[in-house]
CSV table of N, CA, C and O in Angstrom, one decimal:
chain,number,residue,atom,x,y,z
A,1,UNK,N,15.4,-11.7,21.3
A,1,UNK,CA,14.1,-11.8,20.6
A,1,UNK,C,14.1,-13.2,19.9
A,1,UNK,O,14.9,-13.4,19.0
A,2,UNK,N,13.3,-13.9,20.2
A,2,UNK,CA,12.6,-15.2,19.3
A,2,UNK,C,12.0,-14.9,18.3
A,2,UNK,O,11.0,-14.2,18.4
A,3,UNK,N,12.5,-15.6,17.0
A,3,UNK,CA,11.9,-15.3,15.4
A,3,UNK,C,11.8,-16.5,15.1
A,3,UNK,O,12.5,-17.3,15.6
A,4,UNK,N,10.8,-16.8,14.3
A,4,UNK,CA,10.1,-17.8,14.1
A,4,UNK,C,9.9,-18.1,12.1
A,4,UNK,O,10.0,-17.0,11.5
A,5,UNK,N,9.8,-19.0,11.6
A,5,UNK,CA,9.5,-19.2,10.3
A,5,UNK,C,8.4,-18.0,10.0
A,5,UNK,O,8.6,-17.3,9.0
A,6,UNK,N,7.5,-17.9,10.5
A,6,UNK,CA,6.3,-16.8,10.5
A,6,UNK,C,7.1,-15.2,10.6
A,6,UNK,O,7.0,-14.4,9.7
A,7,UNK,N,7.8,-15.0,11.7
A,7,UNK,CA,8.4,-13.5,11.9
A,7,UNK,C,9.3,-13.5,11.1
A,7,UNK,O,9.4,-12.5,10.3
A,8,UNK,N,10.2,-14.3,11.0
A,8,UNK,CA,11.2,-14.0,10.2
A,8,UNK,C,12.3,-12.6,9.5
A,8,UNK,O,13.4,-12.1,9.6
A,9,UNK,N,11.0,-12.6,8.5
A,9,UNK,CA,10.5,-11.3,7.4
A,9,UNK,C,10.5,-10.1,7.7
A,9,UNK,O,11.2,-9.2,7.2
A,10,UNK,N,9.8,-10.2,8.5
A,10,UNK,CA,9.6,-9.2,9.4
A,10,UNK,C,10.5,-8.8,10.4
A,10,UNK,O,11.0,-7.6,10.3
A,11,UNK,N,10.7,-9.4,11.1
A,11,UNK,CA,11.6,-9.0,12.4
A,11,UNK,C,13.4,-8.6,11.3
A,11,UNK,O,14.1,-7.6,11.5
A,12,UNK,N,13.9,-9.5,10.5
A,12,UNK,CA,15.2,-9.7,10.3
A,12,UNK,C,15.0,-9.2,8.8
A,12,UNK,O,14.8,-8.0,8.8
A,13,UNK,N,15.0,-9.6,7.8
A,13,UNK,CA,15.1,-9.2,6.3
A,13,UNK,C,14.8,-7.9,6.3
A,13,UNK,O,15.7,-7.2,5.9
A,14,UNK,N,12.8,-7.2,6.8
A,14,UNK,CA,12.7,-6.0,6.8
A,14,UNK,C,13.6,-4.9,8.1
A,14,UNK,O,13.3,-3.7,8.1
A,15,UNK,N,14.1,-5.3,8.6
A,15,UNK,CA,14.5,-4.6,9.7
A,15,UNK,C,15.3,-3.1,9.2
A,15,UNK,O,16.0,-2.9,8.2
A,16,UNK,N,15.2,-2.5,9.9
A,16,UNK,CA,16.0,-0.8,9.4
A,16,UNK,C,17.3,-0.8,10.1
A,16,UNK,O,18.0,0.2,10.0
A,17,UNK,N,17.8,-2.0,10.8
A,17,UNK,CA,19.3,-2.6,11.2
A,17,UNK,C,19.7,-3.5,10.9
A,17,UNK,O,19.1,-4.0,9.9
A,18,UNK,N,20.9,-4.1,11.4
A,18,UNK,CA,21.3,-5.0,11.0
A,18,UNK,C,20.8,-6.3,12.2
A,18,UNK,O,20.9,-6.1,13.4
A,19,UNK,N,20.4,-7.3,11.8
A,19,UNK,CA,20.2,-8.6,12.7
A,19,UNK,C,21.3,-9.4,12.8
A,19,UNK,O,21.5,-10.2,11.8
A,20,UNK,N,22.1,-9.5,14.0
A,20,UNK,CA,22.3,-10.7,14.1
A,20,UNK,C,22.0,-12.3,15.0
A,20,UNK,O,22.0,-12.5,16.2
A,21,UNK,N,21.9,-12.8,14.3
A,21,UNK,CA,20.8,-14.3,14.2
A,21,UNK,C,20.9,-15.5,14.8
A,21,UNK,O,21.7,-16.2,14.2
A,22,UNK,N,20.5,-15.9,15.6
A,22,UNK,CA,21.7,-17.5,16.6
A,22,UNK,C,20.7,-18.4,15.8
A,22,UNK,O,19.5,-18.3,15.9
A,23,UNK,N,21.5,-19.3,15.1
A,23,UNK,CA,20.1,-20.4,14.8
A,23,UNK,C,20.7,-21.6,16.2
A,23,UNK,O,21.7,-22.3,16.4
A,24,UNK,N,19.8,-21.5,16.8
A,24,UNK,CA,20.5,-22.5,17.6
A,24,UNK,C,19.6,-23.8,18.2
A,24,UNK,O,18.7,-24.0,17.4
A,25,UNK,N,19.7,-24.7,19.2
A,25,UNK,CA,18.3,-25.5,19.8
A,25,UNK,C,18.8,-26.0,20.9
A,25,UNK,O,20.0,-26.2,21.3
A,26,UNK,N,17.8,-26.3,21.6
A,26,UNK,CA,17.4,-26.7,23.0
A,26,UNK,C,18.8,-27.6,23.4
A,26,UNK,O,19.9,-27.2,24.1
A,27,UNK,N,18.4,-28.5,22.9
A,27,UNK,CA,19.7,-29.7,22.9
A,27,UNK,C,21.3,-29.0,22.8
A,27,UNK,O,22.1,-29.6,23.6
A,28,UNK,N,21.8,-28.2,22.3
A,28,UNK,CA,22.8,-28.0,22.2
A,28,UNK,C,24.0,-27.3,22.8
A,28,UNK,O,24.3,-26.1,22.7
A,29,UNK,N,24.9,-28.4,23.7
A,29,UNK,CA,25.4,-27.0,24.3
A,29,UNK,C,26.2,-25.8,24.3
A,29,UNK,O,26.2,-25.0,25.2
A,30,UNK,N,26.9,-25.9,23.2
A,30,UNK,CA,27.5,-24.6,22.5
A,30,UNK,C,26.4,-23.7,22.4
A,30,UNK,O,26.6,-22.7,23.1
A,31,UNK,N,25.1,-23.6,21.7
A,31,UNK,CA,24.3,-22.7,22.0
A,31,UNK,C,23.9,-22.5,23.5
A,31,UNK,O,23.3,-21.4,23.8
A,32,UNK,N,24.0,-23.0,24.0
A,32,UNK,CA,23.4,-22.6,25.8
A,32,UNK,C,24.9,-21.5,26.2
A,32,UNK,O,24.7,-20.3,26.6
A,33,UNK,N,26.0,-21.9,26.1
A,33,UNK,CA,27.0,-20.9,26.2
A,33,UNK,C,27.2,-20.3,25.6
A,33,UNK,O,28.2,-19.8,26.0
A,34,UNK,N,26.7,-19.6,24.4
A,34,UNK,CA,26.1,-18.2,24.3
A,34,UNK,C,25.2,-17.4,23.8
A,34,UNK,O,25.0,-16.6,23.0
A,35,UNK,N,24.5,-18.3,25.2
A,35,UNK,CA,23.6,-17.0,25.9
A,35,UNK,C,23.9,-15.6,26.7
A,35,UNK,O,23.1,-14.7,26.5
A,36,UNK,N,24.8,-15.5,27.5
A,36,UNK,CA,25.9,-14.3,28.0
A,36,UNK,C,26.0,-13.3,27.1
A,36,UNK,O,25.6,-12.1,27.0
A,37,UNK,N,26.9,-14.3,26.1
A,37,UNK,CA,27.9,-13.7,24.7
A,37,UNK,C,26.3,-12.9,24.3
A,37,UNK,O,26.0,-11.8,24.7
A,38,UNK,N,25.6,-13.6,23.6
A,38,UNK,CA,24.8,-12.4,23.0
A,38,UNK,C,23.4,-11.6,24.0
A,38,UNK,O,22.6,-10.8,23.7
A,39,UNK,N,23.6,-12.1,24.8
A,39,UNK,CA,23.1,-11.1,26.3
A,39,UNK,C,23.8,-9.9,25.7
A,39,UNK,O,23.2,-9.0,25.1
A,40,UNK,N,25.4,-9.9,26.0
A,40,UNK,CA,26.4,-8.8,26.2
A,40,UNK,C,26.2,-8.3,24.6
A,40,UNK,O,25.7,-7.1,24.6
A,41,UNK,N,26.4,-8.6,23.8
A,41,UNK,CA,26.2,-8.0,22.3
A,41,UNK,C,25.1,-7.2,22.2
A,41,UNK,O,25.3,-6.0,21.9
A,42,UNK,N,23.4,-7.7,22.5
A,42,UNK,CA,22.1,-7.2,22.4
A,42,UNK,C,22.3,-5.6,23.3
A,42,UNK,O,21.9,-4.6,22.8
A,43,UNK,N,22.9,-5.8,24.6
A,43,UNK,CA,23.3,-4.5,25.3
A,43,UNK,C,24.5,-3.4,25.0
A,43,UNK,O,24.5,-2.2,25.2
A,44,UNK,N,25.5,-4.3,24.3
A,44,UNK,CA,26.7,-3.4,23.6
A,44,UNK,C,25.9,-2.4,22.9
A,44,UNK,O,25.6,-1.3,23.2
A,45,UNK,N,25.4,-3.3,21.5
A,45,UNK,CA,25.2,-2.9,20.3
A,45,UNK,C,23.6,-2.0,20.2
A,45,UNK,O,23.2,-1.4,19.2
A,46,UNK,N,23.0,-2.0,21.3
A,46,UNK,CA,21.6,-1.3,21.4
A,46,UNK,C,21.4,-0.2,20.2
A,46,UNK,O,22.3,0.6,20.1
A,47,UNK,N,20.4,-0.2,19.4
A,47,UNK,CA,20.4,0.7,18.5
A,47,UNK,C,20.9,0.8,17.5
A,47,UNK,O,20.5,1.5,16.6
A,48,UNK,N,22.0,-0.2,17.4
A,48,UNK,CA,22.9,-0.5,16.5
A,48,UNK,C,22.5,-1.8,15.6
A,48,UNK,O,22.3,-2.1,14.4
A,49,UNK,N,22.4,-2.6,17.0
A,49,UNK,CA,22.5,-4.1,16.2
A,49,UNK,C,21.3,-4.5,16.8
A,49,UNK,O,21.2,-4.3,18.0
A,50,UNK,N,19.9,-5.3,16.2
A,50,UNK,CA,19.4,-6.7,16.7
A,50,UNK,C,20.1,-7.9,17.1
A,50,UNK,O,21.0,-8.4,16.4
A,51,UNK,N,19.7,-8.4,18.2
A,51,UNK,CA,19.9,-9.9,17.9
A,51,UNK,C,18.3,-10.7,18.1
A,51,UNK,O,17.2,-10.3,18.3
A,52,UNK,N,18.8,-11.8,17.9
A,52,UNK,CA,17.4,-12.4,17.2
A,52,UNK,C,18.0,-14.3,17.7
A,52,UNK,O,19.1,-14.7,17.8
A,53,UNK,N,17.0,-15.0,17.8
A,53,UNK,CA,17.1,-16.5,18.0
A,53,UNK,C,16.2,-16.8,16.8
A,53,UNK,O,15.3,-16.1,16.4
A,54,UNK,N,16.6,-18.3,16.3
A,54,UNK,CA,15.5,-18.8,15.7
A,54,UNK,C,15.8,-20.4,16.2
A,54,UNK,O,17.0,-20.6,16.3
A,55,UNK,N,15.0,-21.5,16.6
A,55,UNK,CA,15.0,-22.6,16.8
A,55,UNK,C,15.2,-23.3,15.8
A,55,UNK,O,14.4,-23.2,14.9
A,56,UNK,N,16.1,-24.1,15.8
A,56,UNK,CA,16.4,-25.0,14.4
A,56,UNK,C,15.3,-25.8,14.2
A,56,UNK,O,14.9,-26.1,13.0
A,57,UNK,N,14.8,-26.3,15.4
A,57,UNK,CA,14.0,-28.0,15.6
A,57,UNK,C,12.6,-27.1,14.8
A,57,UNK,O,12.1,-27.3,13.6
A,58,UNK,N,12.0,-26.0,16.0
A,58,UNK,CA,11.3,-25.9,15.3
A,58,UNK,C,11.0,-24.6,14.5
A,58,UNK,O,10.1,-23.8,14.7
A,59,UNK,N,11.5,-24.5,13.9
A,59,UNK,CA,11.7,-23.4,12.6
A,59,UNK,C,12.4,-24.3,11.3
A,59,UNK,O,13.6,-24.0,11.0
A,60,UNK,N,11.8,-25.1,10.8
A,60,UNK,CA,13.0,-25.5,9.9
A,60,UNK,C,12.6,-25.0,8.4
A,60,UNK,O,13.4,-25.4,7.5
A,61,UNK,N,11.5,-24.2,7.9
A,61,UNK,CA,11.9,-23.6,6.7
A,61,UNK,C,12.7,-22.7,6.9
A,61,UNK,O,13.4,-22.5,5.9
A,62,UNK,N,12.9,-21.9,7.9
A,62,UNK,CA,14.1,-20.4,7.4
A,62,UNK,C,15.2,-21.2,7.9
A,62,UNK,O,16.3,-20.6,7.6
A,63,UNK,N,15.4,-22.3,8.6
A,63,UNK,CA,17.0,-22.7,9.0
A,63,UNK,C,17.4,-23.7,7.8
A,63,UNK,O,18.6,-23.9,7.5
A,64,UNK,N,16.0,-24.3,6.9
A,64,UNK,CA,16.9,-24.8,6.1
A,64,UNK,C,16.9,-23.8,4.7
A,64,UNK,O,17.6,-24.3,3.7
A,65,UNK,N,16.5,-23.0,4.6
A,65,UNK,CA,16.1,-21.5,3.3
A,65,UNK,C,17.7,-20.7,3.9
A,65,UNK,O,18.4,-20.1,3.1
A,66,UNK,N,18.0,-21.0,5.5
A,66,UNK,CA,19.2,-20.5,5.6
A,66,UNK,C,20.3,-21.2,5.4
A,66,UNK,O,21.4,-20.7,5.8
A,67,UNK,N,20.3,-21.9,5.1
A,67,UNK,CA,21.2,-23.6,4.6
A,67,UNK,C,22.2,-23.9,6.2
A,67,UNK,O,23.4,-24.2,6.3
A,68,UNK,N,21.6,-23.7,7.0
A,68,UNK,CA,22.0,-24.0,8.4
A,68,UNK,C,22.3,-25.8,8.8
A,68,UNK,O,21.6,-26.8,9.1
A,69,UNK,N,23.4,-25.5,8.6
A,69,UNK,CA,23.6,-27.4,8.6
A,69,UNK,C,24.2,-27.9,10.4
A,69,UNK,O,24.3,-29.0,10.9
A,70,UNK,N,24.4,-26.7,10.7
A,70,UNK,CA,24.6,-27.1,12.4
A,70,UNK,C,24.7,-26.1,13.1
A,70,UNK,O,24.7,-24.9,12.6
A,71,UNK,N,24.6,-26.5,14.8
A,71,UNK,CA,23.9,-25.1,15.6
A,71,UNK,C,25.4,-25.2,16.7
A,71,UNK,O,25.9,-26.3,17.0
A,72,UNK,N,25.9,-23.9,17.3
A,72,UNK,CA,25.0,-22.7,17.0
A,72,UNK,C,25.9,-22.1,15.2
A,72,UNK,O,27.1,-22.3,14.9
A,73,UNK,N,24.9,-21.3,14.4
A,73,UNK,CA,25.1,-21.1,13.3
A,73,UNK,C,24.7,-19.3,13.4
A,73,UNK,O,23.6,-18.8,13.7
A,74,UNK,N,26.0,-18.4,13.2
A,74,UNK,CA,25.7,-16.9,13.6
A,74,UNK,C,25.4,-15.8,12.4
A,74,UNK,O,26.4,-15.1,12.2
A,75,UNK,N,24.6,-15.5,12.0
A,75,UNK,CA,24.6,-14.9,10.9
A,75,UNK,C,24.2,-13.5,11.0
A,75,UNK,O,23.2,-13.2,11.6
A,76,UNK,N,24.9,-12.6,10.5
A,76,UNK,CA,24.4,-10.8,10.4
A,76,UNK,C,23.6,-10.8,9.0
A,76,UNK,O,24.0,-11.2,7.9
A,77,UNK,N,22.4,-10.3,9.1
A,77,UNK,CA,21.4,-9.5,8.3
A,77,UNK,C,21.4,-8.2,8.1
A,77,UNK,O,20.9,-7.4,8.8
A,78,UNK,N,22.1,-7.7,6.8
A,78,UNK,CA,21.2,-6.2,6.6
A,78,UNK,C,20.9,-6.3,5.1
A,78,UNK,O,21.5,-6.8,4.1
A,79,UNK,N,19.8,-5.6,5.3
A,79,UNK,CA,19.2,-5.5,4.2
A,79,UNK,C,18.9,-6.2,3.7
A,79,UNK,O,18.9,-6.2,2.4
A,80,UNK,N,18.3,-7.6,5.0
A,80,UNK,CA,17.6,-8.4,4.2
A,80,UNK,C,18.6,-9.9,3.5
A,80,UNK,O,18.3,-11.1,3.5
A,81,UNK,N,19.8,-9.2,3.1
A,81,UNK,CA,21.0,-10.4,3.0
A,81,UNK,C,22.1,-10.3,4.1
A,81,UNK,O,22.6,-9.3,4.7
A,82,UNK,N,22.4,-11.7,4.3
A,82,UNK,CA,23.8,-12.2,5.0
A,82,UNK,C,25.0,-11.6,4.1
A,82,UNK,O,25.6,-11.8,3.0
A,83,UNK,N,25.0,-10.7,5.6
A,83,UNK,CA,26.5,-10.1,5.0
A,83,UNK,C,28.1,-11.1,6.2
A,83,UNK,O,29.2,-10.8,6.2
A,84,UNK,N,27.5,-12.2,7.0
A,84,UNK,CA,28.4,-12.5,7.5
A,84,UNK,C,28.0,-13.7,8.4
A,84,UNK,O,27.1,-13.6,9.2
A,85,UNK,N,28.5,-14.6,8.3
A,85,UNK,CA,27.9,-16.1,8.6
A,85,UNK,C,29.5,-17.1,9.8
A,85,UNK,O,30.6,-16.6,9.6
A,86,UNK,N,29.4,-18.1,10.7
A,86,UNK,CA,30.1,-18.5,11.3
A,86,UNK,C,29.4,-19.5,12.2
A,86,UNK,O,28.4,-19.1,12.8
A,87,UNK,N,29.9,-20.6,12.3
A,87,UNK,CA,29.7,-21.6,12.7
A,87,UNK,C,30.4,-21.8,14.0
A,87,UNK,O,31.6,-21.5,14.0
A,88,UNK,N,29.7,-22.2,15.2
A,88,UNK,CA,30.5,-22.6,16.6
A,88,UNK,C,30.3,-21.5,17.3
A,88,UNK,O,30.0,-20.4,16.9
A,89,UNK,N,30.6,-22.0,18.8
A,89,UNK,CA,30.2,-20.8,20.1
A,89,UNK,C,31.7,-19.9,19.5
A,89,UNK,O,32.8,-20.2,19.0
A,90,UNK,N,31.1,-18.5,20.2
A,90,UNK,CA,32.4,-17.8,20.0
A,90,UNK,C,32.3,-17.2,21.4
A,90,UNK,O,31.3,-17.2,22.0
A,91,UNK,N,33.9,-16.5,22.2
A,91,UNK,CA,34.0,-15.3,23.0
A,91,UNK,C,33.4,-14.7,22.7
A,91,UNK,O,33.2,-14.6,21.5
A,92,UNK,N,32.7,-13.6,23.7
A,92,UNK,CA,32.7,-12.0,23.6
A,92,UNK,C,33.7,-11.2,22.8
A,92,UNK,O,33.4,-10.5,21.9
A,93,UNK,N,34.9,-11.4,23.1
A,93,UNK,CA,35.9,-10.8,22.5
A,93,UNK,C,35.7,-11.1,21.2
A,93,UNK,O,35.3,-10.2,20.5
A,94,UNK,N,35.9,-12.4,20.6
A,94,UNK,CA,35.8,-13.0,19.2
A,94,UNK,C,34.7,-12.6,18.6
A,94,UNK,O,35.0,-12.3,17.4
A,95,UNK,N,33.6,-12.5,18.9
A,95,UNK,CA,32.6,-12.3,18.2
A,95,UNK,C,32.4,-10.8,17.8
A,95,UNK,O,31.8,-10.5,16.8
A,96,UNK,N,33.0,-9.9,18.9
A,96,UNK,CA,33.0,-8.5,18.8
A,96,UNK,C,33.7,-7.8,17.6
A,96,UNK,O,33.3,-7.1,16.8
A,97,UNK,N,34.8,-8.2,17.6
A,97,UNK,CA,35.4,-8.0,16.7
A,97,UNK,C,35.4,-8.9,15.4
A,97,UNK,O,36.4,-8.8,14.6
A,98,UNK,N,34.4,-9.9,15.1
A,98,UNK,CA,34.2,-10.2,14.0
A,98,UNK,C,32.6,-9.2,13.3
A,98,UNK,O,32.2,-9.1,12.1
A,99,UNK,N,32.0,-8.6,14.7
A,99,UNK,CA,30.7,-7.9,14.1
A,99,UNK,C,31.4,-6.9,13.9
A,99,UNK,O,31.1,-6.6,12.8
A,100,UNK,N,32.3,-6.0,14.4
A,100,UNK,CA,33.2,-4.5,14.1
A,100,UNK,C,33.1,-5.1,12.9
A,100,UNK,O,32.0,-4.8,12.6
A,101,UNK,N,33.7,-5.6,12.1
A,101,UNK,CA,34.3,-6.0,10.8
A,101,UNK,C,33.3,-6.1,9.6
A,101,UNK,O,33.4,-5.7,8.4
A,102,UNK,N,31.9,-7.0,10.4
A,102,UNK,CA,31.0,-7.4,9.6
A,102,UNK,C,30.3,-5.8,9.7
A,102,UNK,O,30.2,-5.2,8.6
A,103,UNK,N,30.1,-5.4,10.6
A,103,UNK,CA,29.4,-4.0,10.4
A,103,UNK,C,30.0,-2.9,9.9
A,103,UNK,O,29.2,-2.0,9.8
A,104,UNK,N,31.4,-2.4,9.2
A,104,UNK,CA,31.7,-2.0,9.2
A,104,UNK,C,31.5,-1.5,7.2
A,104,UNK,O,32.0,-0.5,6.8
């Protein structure tokens, strides 16, 4: 799902799950490689977990409100606050077991 400076709020802070967030952009190819990775997360985690995109280029009050200083930038939402943030493409494997942890 695409979230935008407008959705934001909505989609991620109010959400009744946890989001997690790719701030990523066009240009970048560490974000282009994971697209898979959070393919496979959005399908693991169904019910469990959001995921969510936001465009750095163009979204830049919540990427800079999210102090996102480079992409891709991965952040878990609940309740509104970042309970868990990481910088750089990750594995499937890596990433899974860093949301086990963050979700837990």
């Amino acid at each position: 799902m695409n979230v935008t400076d407008d959705t934001f709020d909505a989609e991620v802070r109010r959400s009744s799950i946890p989001v997690l967030v790719e701030f990523w952009a066009t240009w970048c190819p560490p974000c282009r490689r994971m697209v898979p990775v959070l393919d496979s997360v959005a399908q693991a985690y169904e019910g469990r977990l959001k995921v969510a995109k936001v465009d750095t280029d163009t979204n830049p009050g919540i990427t800079r409100e999210a102090g996102v200083l480079a992409n891709p930038t991965l952040s878990v939402y609940r309740d509104g606050e970042v309970v868990f943030s990481v910088v750089g493409a990750r594995s499937l494997s890596r990433l899974t077991t860093e949301l086990e942890t963050a979700l837990s």
